CSV table of C-alpha atoms in Angstrom, one decimal:
chain,number,residue,atom,x,y,z
A,1,GLN,CA,-10.3,-2.9,-15.4
A,2,VAL,CA,-7.6,-1.2,-13.7
A,3,GLN,CA,-4.1,-2.6,-13.5
A,4,LEU,CA,-1.9,-2.1,-10.8
A,5,VAL,CA,1.8,-2.5,-10.8
A,6,GLU,CA,4.2,-2.5,-7.4
A,7,SER,CA,7.5,-1.7,-7.2
A,8,GLY,CA,10.5,-0.8,-5.2
A,9,GLY,CA,10.7,-3.9,-2.8
A,10,GLY,CA,13.7,-5.5,-1.8
A,11,LEU,CA,16.3,-6.7,1.0
A,12,VAL,CA,17.1,-4.3,3.5
A,13,GLN,CA,18.8,-4.2,7.1
A,14,ALA,CA,16.7,-3.6,10.0
A,15,GLY,CA,16.7,0.3,10.4
A,16,GLY,CA,16.8,0.8,6.8
A,17,SER,CA,14.4,2.4,4.4
A,18,LEU,CA,12.5,1.3,1.3
A,19,ARG,CA,10.1,3.8,-0.6
A,20,LEU,CA,7.6,1.0,-2.6
A,21,SER,CA,5.9,2.8,-5.6
A,22,CYS,CA,2.2,1.7,-7.2
A,23,ALA,CA,1.3,2.6,-10.7
A,24,ALA,CA,-2.5,2.4,-11.8
A,25,SER,CA,-3.8,2.0,-15.5
A,26,GLY,CA,-6.4,1.3,-17.2
A,27,ARG,CA,-10.1,2.4,-16.2
A,28,THR,CA,-9.1,4.2,-13.1
A,29,PHE,CA,-11.7,6.1,-11.0
A,30,SER,CA,-12.0,9.4,-9.9
A,31,ASN,CA,-12.6,9.4,-5.9
A,32,SER,CA,-10.9,6.2,-5.6
A,33,ALA,CA,-9.0,5.2,-2.2
A,34,MET,CA,-5.8,3.4,-2.6
A,35,GLY,CA,-4.8,1.2,0.4
A,36,TRP,CA,-1.2,-1.1,1.0
A,37,PHE,CA,-1.3,-4.4,2.3
A,38,ARG,CA,1.1,-7.0,3.5
A,39,GLN,CA,1.1,-11.0,3.6
A,40,ALA,CA,3.8,-12.5,5.4
A,41,PRO,CA,4.6,-16.3,5.1
A,42,GLY,CA,2.1,-18.2,6.9
A,43,LYS,CA,0.1,-15.2,7.9
A,44,GLU,CA,-3.1,-13.9,6.5
A,45,ARG,CA,-3.1,-10.3,4.5
A,46,GLU,CA,-3.1,-7.4,6.6
A,47,PHE,CA,-4.3,-3.3,6.2
A,48,VAL,CA,-1.0,-1.8,6.5
A,49,ALA,CA,-1.9,2.3,5.0
A,50,GLY,CA,-4.5,3.7,3.3
A,51,ILE,CA,-5.1,7.4,1.3
A,52,THR,CA,-8.2,9.0,0.2
A,53,TRP,CA,-8.7,10.3,-3.4
A,54,TYR,CA,-7.4,13.7,-2.5
A,55,GLY,CA,-4.6,12.5,-0.2
A,56,VAL,CA,-6.3,14.5,2.6
A,57,VAL,CA,-7.0,11.7,5.2
A,58,THR,CA,-4.4,8.9,5.7
A,59,TYR,CA,-4.9,5.6,7.9
A,60,TYR,CA,-2.3,3.6,9.2
A,61,ALA,CA,-2.3,-0.2,11.1
A,62,ASP,CA,-1.1,0.7,14.6
A,63,SER,CA,2.3,-1.6,13.9
A,64,VAL,CA,3.5,1.3,11.3
A,65,LYS,CA,2.5,4.6,12.6
A,66,GLY,CA,5.4,6.6,12.9
A,67,ARG,CA,7.5,4.8,10.3
A,68,PHE,CA,5.6,4.4,7.2
A,69,THR,CA,4.0,7.1,5.2
A,70,ILE,CA,1.3,6.9,2.2
A,71,SER,CA,1.2,9.2,-0.5
A,72,ARG,CA,-0.2,9.5,-3.7
A,73,ASP,CA,0.2,11.8,-7.1
A,74,ASN,CA,-2.9,11.2,-9.0
A,75,ALA,CA,-1.4,13.0,-12.0
A,76,LYS,CA,0.9,10.5,-12.2
A,77,LYS,CA,-1.6,7.7,-11.3
A,78,THR,CA,0.5,6.5,-8.5
A,79,VAL,CA,0.7,6.0,-4.8
A,80,TYR,CA,3.7,5.5,-2.6
A,81,LEU,CA,4.8,4.0,0.9
A,82,GLN,CA,7.7,5.3,2.5
A,83,MET,CA,8.9,2.9,5.0
A,84,ASN,CA,11.7,3.6,7.5
A,85,ASN,CA,13.2,2.2,10.5
A,86,LEU,CA,12.2,-1.1,9.1
A,87,GLU,CA,11.9,-4.5,11.2
A,88,PRO,CA,12.5,-8.1,10.6
A,89,GLU,CA,8.5,-8.2,11.5
A,90,ASP,CA,7.9,-5.9,8.2
A,91,THR,CA,9.0,-8.8,6.0
A,92,ALA,CA,6.6,-9.6,3.9
A,93,VAL,CA,4.7,-9.1,0.3
A,94,TYR,CA,3.5,-5.7,-0.1
A,95,TYR,CA,0.0,-5.4,-2.2
A,96,CYS,CA,-1.5,-2.4,-3.5
A,97,ALA,CA,-5.2,-1.8,-4.0
A,98,THR,CA,-7.9,-0.1,-4.8
A,99,ARG,CA,-11.5,0.9,-4.3
A,100,ARG,CA,-14.4,3.4,-5.0
A,101,GLY,CA,-14.9,5.7,-2.1
A,102,THR,CA,-13.3,6.1,1.0
A,103,VAL,CA,-10.4,4.0,3.1
A,104,ILE,CA,-11.3,1.0,4.7
A,105,SER,CA,-9.1,-2.2,6.0
A,106,SER,CA,-11.3,-4.8,4.7
A,107,ILE,CA,-9.2,-6.7,2.3
A,108,GLY,CA,-13.0,-7.9,0.7
A,109,GLU,CA,-13.7,-4.5,0.0
A,110,TYR,CA,-11.2,-3.3,-2.5
A,111,ASP,CA,-11.6,-4.4,-6.3
A,112,TYR,CA,-8.3,-4.1,-8.0
A,113,TRP,CA,-4.9,-5.3,-6.7
A,114,GLY,CA,-1.5,-5.3,-7.7
A,115,GLN,CA,0.8,-8.6,-8.2
A,116,GLY,CA,3.0,-7.8,-4.9
A,117,THR,CA,6.4,-7.1,-4.2
A,118,GLN,CA,8.6,-8.7,-2.0
A,119,VAL,CA,10.0,-6.9,1.3
A,120,THR,CA,12.7,-8.7,3.3
A,121,VAL,CA,14.1,-7.2,6.3
A,122,SER,CA,17.2,-8.7,7.5
A,123,SER,CA,18.2,-8.7,11.3
């Protein structure tokens, strides 16, 4: 089993920044991709960003490109999501997830999920 714990969420004004962290523990695997997803009230969970094991390749949803940056520290088993220039539309519960292999945006292809952290952006 792999445990993922997100942190760093909170309340921020539009234009502000937050940095989310996701710490992995348990039976973590090498060659695993990490992804960040979010779910706003009344909406489906959606892919936000993903990163491959070595951090060489990153993927972003169009809605966050240029504002969010995903990174990882494998020695610390932690993945980060730096969120800049936040907008009220970014308000959601943010989840990290992991899967063996490469990054894909399909939610159903991820094996382990964290409990989520709330991000609220006020206008």
